[in-house]
Amino acid sequence: MAGRKKLILLGVGTAVLAAAVISLAAGSMKGTKVETALAQRMDVEDYYTEEGVITFGGEYQVMAQASGLVGEILVDVNDLVEEGQLLFTIDSTDYQYEKQLAESTLEGLRAQLEFSRINQVMTVSPGEYLDSVRQALAASEAQYRSAESVYQADQVLFASGDISKVQLEADTAAYEAALSAWQQAKGRFEESEQYLKSLNEAGIDSDTINERFYRSEESQLTTQIQAQETAVSQLEDRIGKCQVRAKQKGIITQLPVKTLSVIQEGQTGAVLNGRGGAEAEADVLTNIAPYIKKGDPVEAVLKLRGKDQVYEGRVSQIYDYASRGTSSLGLDEYRVHVKVALPSADDFSHKDGYGVSLKFLLYQKADCLTIPSSAVFQAEGQYFVYQIQDGRAVKMPVEIEYQTGIQTVIASGLQEGDEVIDQADSEGIYEGAKVRK
């Protein structure tokens, strides 16, 4: 009896197995079962969220652009200063002396040029002109010697306290101006005398000598005048830089100038934490950065005690290079730094350094032709979809405009209502494979 039961069970099992094989064979003949999707038109938006930090422009150093004794300091640490506000001054006395000297030299050169032109018009010979220059040289030397005597006497008198520093500085300036005028006159006489000598030795007639002499004289003086004008302009600029001002609104966080008696050009005098406006900064992945444009809207979400405060910002700056970092999985990744201008600095008062969630709008378009992103695959640099024709999967090329994790916007290759295989990477799906819905 038991043996008979075993035979019956074996027969039933064999029948079930045979039925399954027949069923599988029949299914195989019909093809792989697939889900399909229709190409349809809809509105598409895509966003990317990255964590950022609220800043107020960051710290920047206020560096001296001139050298000299530290003058007046008009601010202190923790002071809020406005853009253009005077922070401290640098004594410009030396620059003022140099400017006066340069202006005196410039006036002398202009006078010489005018004198040369008058002599040329009056047809005075170069020899007679040199005599007048010689006389001017003698006069300037006498003036220099006199100023030198006063200057040397002042050194002794100032040391003994018999004259003030103001008097010493005034006589020093007069001495330096007289020295410059004498050296200038001496150089002009020697150059002119040598040039006239070379013209005479060349055996040139007197009319040609006159023309060449005065033309050379005018050319040299004009060049010297231009150089001196540049020097005066540069000194005026340097004097202006002795007034050190804030380039943007901010809070004084450090004031090194308070510990200095003399400051050098390029030395930091103050450090400001910028308050030009609230910003959020974040580093976005390089495959996202190309879709972010300056001026794009950004939703900034600030989480405080479980309550979200939402603000609308705008992309204000996108760095033009990427920096290498490490992902949470320990892999190398490259990111681009992006800044977002926030609406009002007052809303973010005392929130410098707070974390903020930034939601970037990457793509937005109405009435797009779309299919599921799972229906699209790439091969040899081209995008494709599978359609069903005569019970088989047929690879069709398409051009895509944009792709999200869910939807793909089709630029060309499909029409509204076209049917595609939904999961293009499913097992058994390939070009020419038998498929069924």
Short mmCIF file of N, CA, C and O in Angstrom, two decimals, residues 374-425:
data_model
loop_
_atom_site.label_atom_id
_atom_site.label_comp_id
_atom_site.label_asym_id
_atom_site.label_seq_id
_atom_site.Cartn_x
_atom_site.Cartn_y
_atom_site.Cartn_z
N SER A 374 14.02 55.76 -16.53
CA SER A 374 14.38 54.34 -16.56
C SER A 374 14.26 53.74 -17.96
O SER A 374 14.80 52.67 -18.22
N ALA A 375 13.57 54.46 -18.87
CA ALA A 375 13.39 53.95 -20.23
C ALA A 375 14.54 54.33 -21.14
O ALA A 375 14.62 53.86 -22.28
N VAL A 376 15.45 55.17 -20.67
CA VAL A 376 16.54 55.69 -21.50
C VAL A 376 17.85 55.01 -21.12
O VAL A 376 18.15 54.83 -19.94
N PHE A 377 18.62 54.61 -22.12
CA PHE A 377 19.95 54.07 -21.85
C PHE A 377 20.93 54.67 -22.86
O PHE A 377 20.53 55.24 -23.88
N GLN A 378 22.21 54.54 -22.54
CA GLN A 378 23.24 55.15 -23.36
C GLN A 378 24.20 54.09 -23.88
O GLN A 378 24.58 53.17 -23.15
N ALA A 379 24.57 54.21 -25.14
CA ALA A 379 25.53 53.29 -25.75
C ALA A 379 26.32 54.04 -26.80
O ALA A 379 25.75 54.74 -27.65
N GLU A 380 27.64 53.93 -26.71
CA GLU A 380 28.55 54.56 -27.67
C GLU A 380 28.27 56.06 -27.83
O GLU A 380 28.26 56.60 -28.92
N GLY A 381 28.05 56.73 -26.69
CA GLY A 381 27.87 58.18 -26.69
C GLY A 381 26.52 58.65 -27.19
O GLY A 381 26.31 59.86 -27.35
N GLN A 382 25.57 57.74 -27.41
CA GLN A 382 24.26 58.10 -27.91
C GLN A 382 23.18 57.57 -26.96
O GLN A 382 23.34 56.52 -26.34
N TYR A 383 22.07 58.31 -26.85
CA TYR A 383 20.95 57.88 -26.02
C TYR A 383 19.96 57.10 -26.87
O TYR A 383 19.70 57.43 -28.03
N PHE A 384 19.36 56.05 -26.24
CA PHE A 384 18.40 55.19 -26.94
C PHE A 384 17.23 54.87 -26.03
O PHE A 384 17.31 54.98 -24.80
N VAL A 385 16.12 54.40 -26.66
CA VAL A 385 15.01 53.78 -25.96
C VAL A 385 14.66 52.51 -26.74
O VAL A 385 15.07 52.32 -27.89
N TYR A 386 13.92 51.62 -26.07
CA TYR A 386 13.40 50.43 -26.76
C TYR A 386 11.91 50.63 -27.04
O TYR A 386 11.14 51.02 -26.15
N GLN A 387 11.52 50.36 -28.27
CA GLN A 387 10.12 50.29 -28.63
C GLN A 387 9.80 48.86 -29.06
O GLN A 387 10.71 48.08 -29.40
N ILE A 388 8.53 48.49 -29.05
CA ILE A 388 8.11 47.13 -29.45
C ILE A 388 7.59 47.16 -30.88
O ILE A 388 6.64 47.91 -31.19
N GLN A 389 8.20 46.38 -31.72
CA GLN A 389 7.76 46.24 -33.11
C GLN A 389 7.71 44.76 -33.47
O GLN A 389 8.73 44.06 -33.36
N ASP A 390 6.50 44.27 -33.85
CA ASP A 390 6.30 42.86 -34.20
C ASP A 390 6.78 41.92 -33.10
O ASP A 390 7.42 40.89 -33.35
N GLY A 391 6.51 42.33 -31.84
CA GLY A 391 6.83 41.47 -30.71
C GLY A 391 8.29 41.45 -30.33
O GLY A 391 8.70 40.60 -29.53
N ARG A 392 9.07 42.36 -30.86
CA ARG A 392 10.49 42.39 -30.51
C ARG A 392 10.91 43.79 -30.06
O ARG A 392 10.32 44.80 -30.46
N ALA A 393 11.97 43.83 -29.21
CA ALA A 393 12.51 45.11 -28.74
C ALA A 393 13.40 45.71 -29.82
O ALA A 393 14.32 45.05 -30.31
N VAL A 394 13.10 46.97 -30.19
CA VAL A 394 13.86 47.65 -31.25
C VAL A 394 14.49 48.92 -30.65
O VAL A 394 13.81 49.75 -30.04
N LYS A 395 15.79 49.04 -30.81
CA LYS A 395 16.54 50.19 -30.25
C LYS A 395 16.33 51.41 -31.14
O LYS A 395 16.58 51.37 -32.35
N MET A 396 15.86 52.52 -30.52
CA MET A 396 15.58 53.75 -31.26
C MET A 396 16.40 54.90 -30.66
O MET A 396 16.34 55.13 -29.45
N PRO A 397 17.16 55.67 -31.48
CA PRO A 397 17.95 56.79 -30.94
C PRO A 397 17.05 57.98 -30.60
O PRO A 397 16.05 58.25 -31.29
N VAL A 398 17.42 58.66 -29.54
CA VAL A 398 16.70 59.88 -29.14
C VAL A 398 17.72 60.95 -28.72
O VAL A 398 18.84 60.63 -28.33
N GLU A 399 17.29 62.20 -28.81
CA GLU A 399 18.08 63.32 -28.27
C GLU A 399 17.38 63.81 -27.02
O GLU A 399 16.16 64.03 -27.03
N ILE A 400 18.15 63.95 -25.95
CA ILE A 400 17.53 64.41 -24.70
C ILE A 400 17.96 65.84 -24.40
O ILE A 400 19.07 66.26 -24.71
N GLU A 401 17.05 66.59 -23.78
CA GLU A 401 17.33 67.98 -23.39
C GLU A 401 17.76 68.07 -21.93
O GLU A 401 18.65 68.84 -21.58
N TYR A 402 17.13 67.27 -21.08
CA TYR A 402 17.46 67.29 -19.65
C TYR A 402 16.98 65.99 -19.04
O TYR A 402 15.98 65.40 -19.49
N GLN A 403 17.67 65.55 -18.00
CA GLN A 403 17.32 64.30 -17.35
C GLN A 403 17.36 64.45 -15.85
O GLN A 403 18.36 64.91 -15.28
N THR A 404 16.26 64.11 -15.19
CA THR A 404 16.22 64.06 -13.74
C THR A 404 16.30 62.60 -13.33
O THR A 404 16.40 61.69 -14.17
N GLY A 405 16.21 62.34 -12.03
CA GLY A 405 16.22 60.96 -11.58
C GLY A 405 14.95 60.21 -11.96
O GLY A 405 14.94 58.98 -11.95
N ILE A 406 13.89 60.94 -12.30
CA ILE A 406 12.60 60.31 -12.60
C ILE A 406 12.18 60.50 -14.05
O ILE A 406 11.71 59.56 -14.70
N GLN A 407 12.39 61.72 -14.57
CA GLN A 407 11.90 62.03 -15.91
C GLN A 407 13.05 62.45 -16.82
O GLN A 407 14.05 63.01 -16.36
N THR A 408 12.86 62.19 -18.11
CA THR A 408 13.79 62.66 -19.13
C THR A 408 13.02 63.49 -20.15
O THR A 408 11.97 63.05 -20.65
N VAL A 409 13.52 64.68 -20.42
CA VAL A 409 12.91 65.56 -21.41
C VAL A 409 13.48 65.21 -22.77
O VAL A 409 14.70 65.26 -22.97
N ILE A 410 12.62 64.87 -23.72
CA ILE A 410 13.03 64.44 -25.05
C ILE A 410 13.05 65.65 -25.99
O ILE A 410 12.05 66.37 -26.13
N ALA A 411 14.20 65.85 -26.64
CA ALA A 411 14.31 66.93 -27.62
C ALA A 411 13.87 66.47 -29.00
O ALA A 411 13.24 67.22 -29.76
N SER A 412 14.20 65.24 -29.38
CA SER A 412 13.79 64.70 -30.68
C SER A 412 13.90 63.18 -30.65
O SER A 412 14.58 62.61 -29.80
N GLY A 413 13.21 62.52 -31.61
CA GLY A 413 13.26 61.07 -31.71
C GLY A 413 11.98 60.38 -31.33
O GLY A 413 11.76 59.22 -31.68
N LEU A 414 11.09 61.07 -30.58
CA LEU A 414 9.79 60.51 -30.18
C LEU A 414 8.71 61.55 -30.38
O LEU A 414 8.97 62.77 -30.38
N GLN A 415 7.48 61.07 -30.52
CA GLN A 415 6.30 61.92 -30.60
C GLN A 415 5.41 61.64 -29.40
O GLN A 415 5.49 60.57 -28.77
N GLU A 416 4.56 62.59 -29.08
CA GLU A 416 3.62 62.40 -27.99
C GLU A 416 2.77 61.16 -28.26
O GLU A 416 2.25 60.97 -29.37
N GLY A 417 2.63 60.29 -27.26
CA GLY A 417 1.85 59.07 -27.40
C GLY A 417 2.67 57.85 -27.80
O GLY A 417 2.16 56.72 -27.73
N ASP A 418 3.93 58.05 -28.20
CA ASP A 418 4.78 56.90 -28.54
C ASP A 418 5.00 56.04 -27.29
O ASP A 418 5.14 56.55 -26.18
N GLU A 419 5.04 54.70 -27.51
CA GLU A 419 5.18 53.76 -26.42
C GLU A 419 6.61 53.22 -26.35
O GLU A 419 7.19 52.88 -27.40
N VAL A 420 7.19 53.20 -25.16
CA VAL A 420 8.56 52.70 -24.96
C VAL A 420 8.56 51.70 -23.82
O VAL A 420 7.67 51.70 -22.96
N ILE A 421 9.55 50.80 -23.82
CA ILE A 421 9.72 49.87 -22.71
C ILE A 421 10.23 50.64 -21.51
O ILE A 421 11.21 51.40 -21.60
N ASP A 422 9.58 50.48 -20.37
CA ASP A 422 9.86 51.31 -19.19
C ASP A 422 11.23 51.02 -18.59
O ASP A 422 12.04 51.91 -18.39
N GLN A 423 11.53 49.76 -18.29
CA GLN A 423 12.80 49.41 -17.64
C GLN A 423 13.76 48.86 -18.70
O GLN A 423 13.82 47.66 -18.95
N ALA A 424 14.54 49.79 -19.30
CA ALA A 424 15.40 49.39 -20.42
C ALA A 424 16.54 48.48 -20.00
O ALA A 424 17.11 47.76 -20.84
N ASP A 425 16.89 48.48 -18.73
CA ASP A 425 18.02 47.66 -18.29
C ASP A 425 17.58 46.34 -17.68
O ASP A 425 18.37 45.63 -17.05
#
